[in-house]
Tab-separated table of C-alpha atoms and ligand atoms in Angstrom:
chain	number	residue	atom	x	y	z
A	1	MET	CA	-11.264	37.048	6.853
A	2	PRO	CA	-8.885	39.168	4.760
A	3	LEU	CA	-6.436	39.013	7.689
A	4	ILE	CA	-6.596	35.201	7.752
A	5	ARG	CA	-6.066	35.142	3.979
A	6	LEU	CA	-3.053	37.416	4.363
A	7	LEU	CA	-1.628	35.193	7.106
A	8	LEU	CA	-2.131	32.067	5.014
A	9	PHE	CA	-0.444	33.765	2.086
A	10	LEU	CA	2.562	34.662	4.269
A	11	VAL	CA	2.822	31.096	5.596
A	12	PHE	CA	2.746	29.833	2.009
A	13	ILE	CA	5.504	32.242	0.913
A	14	ILE	CA	7.742	31.316	3.890
A	15	ASN	CA	7.163	27.620	3.260
A	16	GLU	CA	8.102	27.979	-0.422
A	17	TRP	CA	11.233	29.926	0.533
A	18	MET	CA	12.292	27.262	3.077
A	19	ILE	CA	11.837	24.465	0.568
A	20	LYS	CA	13.912	26.382	-1.968
A	21	GLN	CA	16.675	26.901	0.611
A	22	ARG	CA	16.697	23.253	1.535
A	23	THR	CA	16.867	22.171	-2.092
A	24	MET	CA	19.703	24.620	-2.767
A	25	GLN	CA	21.591	23.473	0.323
A	26	SER	CA	21.469	19.799	-0.488
A	27	ARG	CA	22.282	20.516	-4.133
A	28	ARG	CA	25.303	22.530	-2.992
A	29	SER	CA	26.477	19.734	-0.721
A	30	PHE	CA	26.000	17.198	-3.519
A	31	ILE	CA	28.035	19.332	-5.875
A	32	ARG	CA	30.720	19.968	-3.246
A	33	LYS	CA	31.083	16.251	-2.754
A	34	ASN	CA	31.426	15.597	-6.417
A	35	LEU	CA	33.858	17.490	-8.516
A	36	ILE	CA	32.964	15.748	-11.749
A	37	GLY	CA	29.348	16.550	-11.056
A	38	THR	CA	30.250	20.164	-10.425
A	39	PHE	CA	32.084	20.414	-13.708
A	40	LEU	CA	29.234	18.856	-15.620
A	41	PHE	CA	26.608	20.857	-13.833
A	42	SER	CA	28.129	24.110	-14.984
A	43	ALA	CA	29.602	23.067	-18.332
A	44	LEU	CA	26.850	21.045	-19.909
A	45	GLY	CA	24.169	23.720	-19.869
A	46	SER	CA	24.060	24.230	-23.567
A	47	ILE	CA	25.370	20.866	-24.795
A	48	PHE	CA	23.254	18.348	-22.991
A	49	PRO	CA	19.494	18.124	-22.544
A	50	ILE	CA	19.824	17.180	-18.881
A	51	ALA	CA	21.319	20.472	-17.789
A	52	SER	CA	18.548	22.481	-19.348
A	53	LEU	CA	16.019	20.099	-17.860
A	54	LEU	CA	17.494	20.686	-14.441
A	55	ASN	CA	17.011	24.390	-14.920
A	56	ASN	CA	13.614	24.190	-16.554
A	57	ARG	CA	11.986	21.727	-14.259
A	58	PRO	CA	8.273	22.292	-13.836
A	59	LYS	CA	7.977	24.123	-10.553
A	60	LYS	CA	4.902	22.531	-9.137
A	61	SER	CA	4.114	19.122	-10.453
A	62	ARG	CA	1.958	16.779	-8.410
A	63	LEU	CA	5.146	14.821	-7.845
A	64	ASN	CA	6.651	17.814	-6.109
A	65	ALA	CA	3.627	18.201	-3.890
A	66	LEU	CA	3.653	14.558	-2.805
A	67	VAL	CA	7.370	14.443	-2.200
A	68	ARG	CA	7.357	17.620	-0.208
A	69	ASP	CA	4.612	16.297	2.010
A	70	TRP	CA	6.044	12.874	2.818
A	71	GLU	CA	9.739	12.812	2.258
A	72	GLN	CA	11.285	14.104	5.454
A	73	THR	CA	8.506	13.519	7.911
A	74	ASP	CA	7.474	9.914	7.376
A	75	PHE	CA	10.775	8.114	6.831
A	76	LEU	CA	13.718	7.623	9.150
A	77	MET	CA	16.219	7.306	6.335
A	78	ASP	CA	18.807	10.061	6.141
A	79	SER	CA	17.610	12.450	3.443
A	80	LYS	CA	21.180	12.583	2.093
A	81	ARG	CA	20.924	8.913	1.189
A	82	THR	CA	19.963	8.574	-2.452
A	83	TYR	CA	18.245	5.236	-2.320
A	84	PHE	CA	16.643	3.645	-5.372
A	85	ASN	CA	16.525	0.068	-4.127
A	86	THR	CA	13.176	-0.421	-2.404
A	87	SER	CA	12.755	-3.611	-4.468
A	88	SER	CA	15.469	-5.173	-2.318
A	89	LEU	CA	14.735	-3.594	1.021
A	90	GLY	CA	12.266	-0.818	1.700
A	91	PRO	CA	13.230	1.618	4.435
A	92	SER	CA	10.866	1.281	7.378
A	93	LEU	CA	8.595	4.175	8.164
A	94	LYS	CA	9.424	6.227	11.219
A	95	ASN	CA	6.123	5.347	12.910
A	96	VAL	CA	6.668	1.644	12.121
A	97	VAL	CA	9.984	1.596	13.967
A	98	GLU	CA	8.427	3.559	16.818
A	99	ALA	CA	5.471	1.159	17.016
A	100	VAL	CA	7.737	-1.917	17.035
A	101	CYS	CA	10.083	-0.516	19.679
A	102	SER	CA	7.489	0.961	21.970
A	103	ASN	CA	5.315	-2.164	21.827
A	104	TRP	CA	8.228	-4.456	22.449
A	105	ASN	CA	9.203	-2.343	25.411
A	106	HIS	CA	5.629	-2.231	26.717
A	107	LEU	CA	5.211	-6.019	26.481
A	108	GLU	CA	8.496	-6.743	28.222
A	109	VAL	CA	8.037	-4.163	30.963
A	110	ASN	CA	4.551	-5.411	31.770
A	111	GLY	CA	5.082	-9.109	31.115
A	112	TYR	CA	2.242	-9.276	28.586
A	113	ASP	CA	1.990	-11.899	25.866
A	114	GLY	CA	0.397	-9.398	23.488
A	115	LYS	CA	-2.018	-11.978	22.055
A	116	GLN	CA	-4.805	-9.463	21.666
A	117	LEU	CA	-2.470	-7.068	19.845
A	118	ALA	CA	-1.462	-9.861	17.475
A	119	LYS	CA	-5.109	-10.708	16.888
A	120	ASN	CA	-5.951	-7.075	16.098
A	121	ALA	CA	-3.009	-6.796	13.692
A	122	HIS	CA	-3.985	-10.036	11.975
A	123	LYS	CA	-7.528	-8.744	11.511
A	124	LYS	CA	-6.124	-5.652	9.788
A	125	VAL	CA	-4.037	-7.846	7.494
A	126	GLY	CA	-7.199	-9.628	6.365
A	127	GLU	CA	-8.968	-6.301	5.796
A	128	PHE	CA	-6.012	-4.975	3.797
A	129	PHE	CA	-6.169	-7.931	1.405
A	130	ASN	CA	-9.973	-8.140	1.480
A	131	VAL	CA	-10.122	-11.740	2.722
A	132	PRO	CA	-10.965	-13.286	6.118
A	133	SER	CA	-7.867	-13.019	8.299
A	134	GLU	CA	-7.908	-16.759	9.079
A	135	ASP	CA	-7.071	-17.343	5.392
A	136	ILE	CA	-3.730	-15.657	5.956
A	137	ALA	CA	-0.850	-17.157	7.930
A	138	MET	CA	1.831	-14.965	9.433
A	139	THR	CA	5.296	-15.959	8.258
A	140	ARG	CA	8.766	-14.446	8.502
A	141	ASN	CA	9.128	-13.491	4.836
A	142	THR	CA	8.041	-14.309	1.289
A	143	THR	CA	10.519	-17.164	0.981
A	144	GLU	CA	8.962	-18.946	3.944
A	145	GLY	CA	5.496	-18.570	2.413
A	146	ILE	CA	6.637	-20.051	-0.905
A	147	ASN	CA	8.347	-22.930	0.900
A	148	ILE	CA	5.165	-23.727	2.813
A	149	ALA	CA	3.191	-23.659	-0.426
A	150	ALA	CA	5.663	-25.899	-2.286
A	151	LYS	CA	5.846	-28.443	0.508
A	152	SER	CA	2.144	-28.552	1.241
A	153	ILE	CA	0.942	-29.292	-2.306
A	154	PRO	CA	0.836	-33.064	-2.786
A	155	LEU	CA	3.393	-33.501	-5.594
A	156	LYS	CA	5.045	-36.635	-6.918
A	157	LYS	CA	7.773	-37.569	-9.370
A	158	GLY	CA	7.028	-36.383	-12.881
A	159	ASP	CA	4.623	-33.607	-11.840
A	160	GLU	CA	5.412	-30.351	-13.609
A	161	VAL	CA	5.783	-26.891	-12.090
A	162	ILE	CA	5.907	-23.920	-14.459
A	163	MET	CA	7.733	-20.787	-13.372
A	164	THR	CA	9.141	-17.782	-15.166
A	165	THR	CA	12.843	-17.400	-15.913
A	166	HIS	CA	12.681	-14.184	-13.865
A	167	GLU	CA	11.877	-15.680	-10.467
A	168	HIS	CA	13.852	-14.555	-7.442
A	169	VAL	CA	15.792	-17.288	-5.654
A	170	GLY	CA	13.304	-16.944	-2.765
A	171	GLY	CA	10.473	-17.874	-5.132
A	172	ALA	CA	12.366	-20.555	-7.058
A	173	ALA	CA	14.546	-22.438	-4.564
A	174	ALA	CA	11.808	-24.536	-2.949
A	175	TRP	CA	10.714	-25.939	-6.335
A	176	LEU	CA	14.274	-26.617	-7.496
A	177	VAL	CA	14.940	-28.565	-4.315
A	178	LEU	CA	11.733	-30.573	-4.862
A	179	GLU	CA	13.033	-31.376	-8.345
A	180	GLN	CA	16.231	-32.749	-6.801
A	181	GLU	CA	14.491	-34.499	-3.907
A	182	ILE	CA	11.376	-36.098	-5.367
A	183	GLY	CA	11.803	-35.689	-9.112
A	184	ILE	CA	9.186	-33.082	-9.994
A	185	LYS	CA	10.005	-31.258	-13.219
A	186	VAL	CA	10.529	-27.494	-13.193
A	187	LYS	CA	9.585	-26.017	-16.566
A	188	LEU	CA	10.828	-22.504	-17.289
A	189	TRP	CA	8.711	-19.913	-19.061
A	190	ASP	CA	10.488	-16.956	-20.638
A	191	VAL	CA	7.775	-14.305	-20.379
A	192	PRO	CA	7.550	-12.104	-23.491
A	193	LEU	CA	8.907	-8.713	-22.365
A	194	SER	CA	6.234	-6.673	-24.131
A	195	GLY	CA	3.483	-8.661	-22.423
A	196	GLU	CA	1.735	-9.316	-25.734
A	197	GLY	CA	0.089	-12.717	-26.054
A	198	LEU	CA	1.257	-13.574	-22.565
A	199	ILE	CA	-1.567	-15.874	-21.496
A	200	GLU	CA	-1.524	-17.732	-24.836
A	201	ASP	CA	2.232	-18.152	-24.483
A	202	LEU	CA	1.873	-19.501	-20.948
A	203	THR	CA	-0.858	-21.886	-22.095
A	204	THR	CA	1.524	-23.504	-24.602
A	205	HIS	CA	3.742	-24.553	-21.678
A	206	ILE	CA	0.927	-26.433	-19.933
A	207	SER	CA	0.871	-30.220	-20.336
A	208	PRO	CA	-1.269	-32.960	-18.748
A	209	ALA	CA	1.504	-33.271	-16.105
A	210	THR	CA	1.348	-29.608	-15.042
A	211	ARG	CA	0.304	-29.357	-11.391
A	212	VAL	CA	1.524	-25.897	-10.407
A	213	ILE	CA	2.112	-22.480	-11.964
A	214	ALA	CA	4.389	-20.495	-9.648
A	215	VAL	CA	4.999	-16.912	-10.784
A	216	SER	CA	5.657	-13.470	-9.383
A	217	HIS	CA	2.958	-10.823	-9.370
A	218	VAL	CA	5.633	-8.230	-10.250
A	219	LEU	CA	8.901	-9.581	-11.665
A	220	CYS	CA	11.891	-8.558	-9.559
A	221	THR	CA	14.040	-8.191	-12.686
A	222	THR	CA	12.150	-5.919	-15.070
A	223	GLY	CA	9.334	-4.870	-12.759
A	224	MET	CA	6.865	-6.380	-15.200
A	225	ARG	CA	3.417	-6.730	-13.660
A	226	LEU	CA	1.869	-10.078	-14.583
A	227	PRO	CA	-1.920	-10.434	-15.046
A	228	ILE	CA	-2.251	-12.820	-12.142
A	229	GLU	CA	-6.016	-12.722	-11.987
A	230	GLU	CA	-6.042	-14.212	-15.473
A	231	ILE	CA	-3.264	-16.636	-14.588
A	232	ALA	CA	-5.140	-17.790	-11.480
A	233	GLN	CA	-8.283	-18.231	-13.571
A	234	LEU	CA	-6.392	-20.252	-16.169
A	235	CYS	CA	-5.122	-22.427	-13.324
A	236	ARG	CA	-8.633	-22.989	-11.981
A	237	GLU	CA	-9.865	-23.980	-15.456
A	238	LYS	CA	-7.007	-26.459	-15.905
A	239	LYS	CA	-7.091	-27.751	-12.296
A	240	ILE	CA	-3.578	-26.478	-11.632
A	241	TYR	CA	-2.441	-24.910	-8.350
A	242	SER	CA	-1.522	-21.211	-8.621
A	243	VAL	CA	1.268	-19.996	-6.340
A	244	ILE	CA	1.914	-16.262	-6.527
A	245	ASP	CA	5.025	-14.544	-5.216
A	246	GLY	CA	3.795	-11.113	-4.193
A	247	ALA	CA	7.095	-9.835	-2.740
A	248	GLN	CA	7.364	-6.934	-5.204
A	249	ALA	CA	3.667	-6.198	-5.552
A	250	VAL	CA	2.335	-5.616	-2.058
A	251	GLY	CA	2.443	-1.911	-1.236
A	252	MET	CA	3.464	-1.073	-4.812
A	253	ILE	CA	0.107	-1.838	-6.400
A	254	PRO	CA	-3.299	-2.623	-4.876
A	255	VAL	CA	-3.645	-6.338	-4.092
A	256	ASN	CA	-7.161	-7.650	-3.560
A	257	LEU	CA	-6.853	-11.358	-2.833
A	258	ASN	CA	-10.608	-11.839	-2.964
A	259	ASN	CA	-10.521	-10.786	-6.625
A	260	ILE	CA	-7.296	-12.554	-7.528
A	261	LYS	CA	-8.525	-15.941	-6.245
A	262	ALA	CA	-5.105	-17.583	-6.344
A	263	ASP	CA	-4.430	-20.738	-4.359
A	264	PHE	CA	-1.415	-19.249	-2.590
A	265	TYR	CA	-0.135	-15.689	-2.337
A	266	ALA	CA	3.078	-15.013	-0.398
A	267	CYS	CA	4.587	-11.646	0.533
A	268	ALA	CA	6.410	-9.703	3.239
A	269	ALA	CA	6.262	-6.362	5.027
A	270	HIS	CA	9.729	-5.070	4.288
A	271	LYS	CA	9.715	-3.832	0.698
A	272	TRP	CA	7.047	-1.544	-0.766
A	273	LEU	CA	4.924	-1.510	2.384
A	274	PHE	CA	7.824	0.077	4.321
A	275	GLY	CA	6.998	-2.225	7.226
A	276	PRO	CA	9.324	-4.061	9.595
A	277	LYS	CA	11.843	-6.711	8.531
A	278	GLY	CA	11.057	-10.256	9.645
A	279	VAL	CA	7.311	-10.547	9.137
A	280	GLY	CA	5.490	-11.932	6.110
A	281	MET	CA	2.111	-13.244	5.055
A	282	LEU	CA	0.847	-16.310	3.230
A	283	TYR	CA	-2.684	-16.493	1.870
A	284	VAL	CA	-4.051	-19.969	1.226
A	285	ASN	CA	-7.371	-20.408	-0.546
A	286	PRO	CA	-9.767	-22.140	1.890
A	287	ASN	CA	-11.135	-24.306	-0.959
A	288	ILE	CA	-7.880	-26.270	-1.210
A	289	MET	CA	-6.986	-26.615	2.480
A	290	LYS	CA	-8.133	-30.240	2.792
A	291	GLU	CA	-5.852	-31.299	-0.086
A	292	LEU	CA	-2.690	-29.929	1.543
A	293	HIS	CA	0.030	-31.526	3.671
A	294	PRO	CA	0.487	-29.700	6.959
A	295	VAL	CA	4.138	-28.610	6.738
A	296	PHE	CA	4.723	-27.082	10.170
A	297	VAL	CA	2.294	-27.683	12.984
A	298	GLY	CA	2.180	-26.771	16.647
A	299	ALA	CA	0.279	-24.637	19.097
A	300	TYR	CA	-2.571	-22.815	17.290
A	301	SER	CA	-2.566	-25.255	14.322
A	302	ASP	CA	-5.200	-27.424	15.975
A	303	ARG	CA	-8.914	-27.472	16.599
A	304	SER	CA	-8.325	-29.892	19.435
A	305	TYR	CA	-5.284	-31.461	21.011
A	306	ASN	CA	-4.977	-34.162	23.668
A	307	LEU	CA	-1.636	-35.901	23.950
A	308	ASN	CA	-2.916	-38.636	26.243
A	309	LYS	CA	-5.455	-39.615	23.624
A	310	LYS	CA	-2.871	-38.975	20.893
A	311	GLU	CA	-5.317	-36.539	19.379
A	312	PHE	CA	-4.445	-33.617	17.150
A	313	VAL	CA	-7.228	-32.254	14.949
A	314	LEU	CA	-5.950	-29.760	12.416
A	315	ARG	CA	-7.642	-26.484	11.612
A	316	GLN	CA	-8.474	-26.312	7.912
A	317	VAL	CA	-7.409	-22.705	7.392
A	318	ALA	CA	-4.181	-20.982	6.352
A	319	GLU	CA	-3.759	-19.590	9.845
A	320	ARG	CA	-2.724	-23.055	11.078
A	321	ASN	CA	0.700	-22.233	9.627
A	322	THR	CA	1.117	-19.516	12.266
A	323	TYR	CA	2.260	-22.048	14.833
A	324	GLY	CA	4.062	-21.325	18.120
A	325	THR	CA	5.193	-18.018	19.583
A	326	ARG	CA	5.542	-15.029	17.280
A	327	ASN	CA	7.015	-11.553	17.536
A	328	VAL	CA	3.903	-9.545	18.316
A	329	SER	CA	5.762	-6.227	18.008
A	330	LEU	CA	6.599	-6.913	14.368
A	331	MET	CA	2.935	-7.603	13.715
A	332	VAL	CA	2.030	-4.289	15.338
A	333	GLY	CA	4.662	-2.638	13.108
A	334	LEU	CA	3.075	-4.294	10.089
A	335	GLU	CA	-0.357	-3.049	11.165
A	336	THR	CA	1.084	0.468	11.393
A	337	ALA	CA	2.595	0.190	7.907
A	338	LEU	CA	-0.693	-1.063	6.448
A	339	ALA	CA	-2.585	1.846	7.999
A	340	TRP	CA	-0.079	4.327	6.509
A	341	ASN	CA	-0.412	2.779	3.056
A	342	VAL	CA	-4.194	2.789	3.216
A	343	GLN	CA	-4.198	6.400	4.343
A	344	LYS	CA	-1.850	7.543	1.563
A	345	GLY	CA	-3.582	5.386	-1.050
A	346	ILE	CA	-1.606	2.749	-2.942
A	347	ASP	CA	-3.083	3.874	-6.260
A	348	LEU	CA	-1.707	7.333	-5.658
A	349	ILE	CA	1.689	6.003	-4.570
A	350	ASN	CA	1.842	3.947	-7.752
A	351	SER	CA	0.831	6.777	-10.056
A	352	ASN	CA	3.466	8.936	-8.400
A	353	ALA	CA	6.074	6.317	-9.368
A	354	THR	CA	4.833	6.357	-12.957
A	355	GLU	CA	5.381	10.091	-12.961
A	356	GLN	CA	8.822	9.750	-11.368
A	357	ILE	CA	9.876	7.271	-14.070
A	358	ARG	CA	8.550	9.486	-16.848
A	359	TYR	CA	10.492	12.412	-15.389
A	360	PHE	CA	13.698	10.356	-15.032
A	361	LYS	CA	13.437	9.162	-18.634
A	362	SER	CA	13.078	12.745	-19.787
A	363	LEU	CA	16.438	13.553	-18.180
A	364	ILE	CA	18.688	10.852	-19.626
A	365	PRO	CA	19.970	10.441	-23.196
A	366	LEU	CA	17.740	7.484	-24.050
A	367	ASN	CA	19.862	6.493	-27.063
A	368	ASN	CA	22.603	5.355	-24.694
A	369	PHE	CA	20.361	2.801	-22.984
A	370	GLU	CA	18.182	-0.189	-23.704
A	371	LEU	CA	15.057	0.076	-21.579
A	372	LEU	CA	13.770	-3.336	-20.502
A	373	GLU	CA	10.210	-2.071	-20.326
A	374	PRO	CA	7.031	-3.984	-21.123
A	375	ASN	CA	3.969	-2.359	-22.677
A	376	GLU	CA	2.374	0.334	-20.549
A	377	GLU	CA	-0.269	-1.800	-18.808
A	378	PHE	CA	2.392	-4.207	-17.484
A	379	ARG	CA	4.687	-1.532	-16.011
A	380	SER	CA	5.293	-0.851	-12.335
A	381	SER	CA	7.414	1.327	-10.030
A	382	ILE	CA	10.588	-0.404	-11.251
A	383	LEU	CA	12.595	0.686	-14.273
A	384	THR	CA	15.311	-1.648	-15.521
A	385	LEU	CA	17.762	-0.411	-18.109
A	386	ARG	CA	20.970	-1.508	-19.743
A	387	SER	CA	23.752	0.863	-20.699
A	388	ILE	CA	25.104	0.198	-24.184
A	389	ARG	CA	28.329	2.071	-23.363
A	390	LYS	CA	29.419	0.805	-19.973
A	391	ASP	CA	29.583	-2.507	-18.176
A	392	ASN	CA	26.373	-2.533	-16.142
A	393	LYS	CA	27.754	-4.224	-13.049
A	394	THR	CA	30.442	-1.555	-12.899
A	395	LEU	CA	27.796	1.099	-13.445
A	396	VAL	CA	25.844	-0.033	-10.368
A	397	HIS	CA	29.071	-0.175	-8.397
A	398	ASP	CA	30.211	3.288	-9.532
A	399	LEU	CA	26.826	4.868	-8.839
A	400	HIS	CA	27.262	3.710	-5.276
A	401	SER	CA	30.948	4.309	-4.727
A	402	GLN	CA	31.211	7.630	-6.558
A	403	TYR	CA	27.767	9.146	-6.041
A	404	ASN	CA	26.381	7.292	-3.020
A	405	ILE	CA	23.369	6.279	-5.111
A	406	ARG	CA	21.991	2.819	-4.485
A	407	THR	CA	20.468	0.790	-7.341
A	408	ARG	CA	20.701	-2.983	-7.959
A	409	TYR	CA	22.546	-4.959	-10.610
A	410	ILE	CA	20.299	-7.513	-12.305
A	411	TYR	CA	22.244	-10.656	-13.129
A	412	GLU	CA	19.109	-12.807	-13.024
A	413	ASN	CA	18.090	-14.386	-16.325
A	414	ASN	CA	21.401	-13.028	-17.744
A	415	LEU	CA	19.778	-9.622	-18.061
A	416	ASP	CA	22.970	-7.731	-17.183
A	417	ALA	CA	21.070	-4.555	-16.331
A	418	VAL	CA	20.494	-1.858	-13.736
A	419	ARG	CA	17.276	-1.904	-11.700
A	420	ILE	CA	15.977	1.388	-10.360
A	421	SER	CA	13.141	1.343	-7.844
A	422	PHE	CA	11.120	4.551	-7.655
A	423	ALA	CA	9.535	4.900	-4.241
A	424	ILE	CA	7.454	7.612	-2.667
A	425	PHE	CA	10.322	8.976	-0.563
A	426	ASN	CA	12.504	9.588	-3.648
A	427	THR	CA	12.537	13.328	-4.211
A	428	LYS	CA	12.683	15.125	-7.501
A	429	GLN	CA	16.115	16.364	-6.568
A	430	GLN	CA	17.300	12.776	-6.027
A	431	ILE	CA	15.959	11.823	-9.446
A	432	ASP	CA	17.952	14.735	-10.896
A	433	GLN	CA	21.067	13.450	-9.115
A	434	LEU	CA	20.533	9.911	-10.360
A	435	ALA	CA	19.972	11.100	-13.937
A	436	LEU	CA	23.058	13.266	-13.843
A	437	ALA	CA	25.232	10.541	-12.322
A	438	ILE	CA	24.058	7.800	-14.685
A	439	THR	CA	24.463	10.093	-17.688
A	440	THR	CA	27.961	11.090	-16.617
A	441	LEU	CA	29.057	7.511	-15.977
A	442	THR	CA	27.819	6.237	-19.334
A	443	LYS	CA	29.055	9.048	-21.584
B	1	PLP	C1	10.099	-11.650	-6.323
B	1	PLP	C2	10.769	-11.911	-5.009
B	1	PLP	N1	10.481	-13.019	-4.325
B	1	PLP	C3	11.040	-13.285	-3.142
B	1	PLP	C4	11.958	-12.436	-2.584
B	1	PLP	C5	12.538	-12.774	-1.249
B	1	PLP	O1	11.766	-12.103	-0.310
B	1	PLP	P1	11.916	-12.343	1.252
B	1	PLP	O2	13.184	-11.723	1.673
B	1	PLP	O3	10.700	-11.662	1.809
B	1	PLP	O4	11.901	-13.801	1.504
B	1	PLP	C6	12.297	-11.259	-3.254
B	1	PLP	C7	13.285	-10.326	-2.691
B	1	PLP	O5	13.805	-9.446	-3.337
B	1	PLP	C8	11.696	-10.993	-4.504
B	1	PLP	O6	11.981	-9.890	-5.204
């Protein structure tokens, strides 16, 4: 036993030493690449809080432990890439890409249709969201799900649809086109940033003509997390359809559709789930199926079909929207991503992001920024901030061109801000680099 303990101790020491070497190496290469950074790194020690923070970082936070475990092994992305833009496009997991490629290859080599694989993956999707899988249609992306929702609700001229001023074009376009085409009225709701009195504020926008409330679960602009269970409940009470855009929420926070009880919930695999690009999901509440127009129909939408008798009996479940031939390999990739997320634990992933954001904020001179942050309970893995010293569009551009750090400029709702997405693959060292770069650029 003492020998085993000694061996374990040695393994631990070697592991610690290797991690230190790797950190030093990539820090050296970062500094080599960046002369301004080098100057600041050495000169600011006593003047600026960031330099001392870089030196006095806690050695073993939980953040460190998580990052060390997952960073290199689970993601394909080059570890030199400093990527804080998962809200736009999450990098696919290594095993997701492997699953997609190897399955695609297997199906083509053997001439299989892969129907059983698709069925298995679909079952896992239902389990992930805690609803029967037939209540979820497979789509290509969130935008497609929102379009199906908008076009299947029976709307007429004068009907009102409420949405926030923060909606992504993928969540808003379908409604705006319906406004142009059939004369529905889109009413915009400017969500209070703090989150205080949010439901009361939303309620004041409801009129007898309101038929739909279409909002994001997590706003793509500020990362604000909306209380959609309450919003869906309000909708049920007022006999309004609830359409939730879950693009930013799925994989970032736990999503239990059985609890949320929305009418529609649309999302995709390619952001916070780290799944493949090109596959999405649309939940439709079975209680409203009979009221809906079938938007796209085809093979698998029917309970029975006989052309000679001109018969086509529709299935009354969301799954009818998964018509025609699909890319089974992408579904297998999605299944792989879901399994990874379940195994890691989305709660843990999310609390890691909270810690990453807290750490980042401790490194930057907060007086030089406006943080577009809601109250604590509405926050997510996104931090949006506005420099008060530098043009923010230029800041996003310079972070990329000068430091190879990817963030996203937020023009939406005239916010003129920088969005930083904190994902599980972002290392502590990358957060240091981002803090240093953003501080330098906004001096
Ligand atoms: C809130 C929101 N909705 C919709 C979309 C579009 O998603 P997709 O590409 O899956 O259609 C995005 C993409 O960033 C988004 O943030």
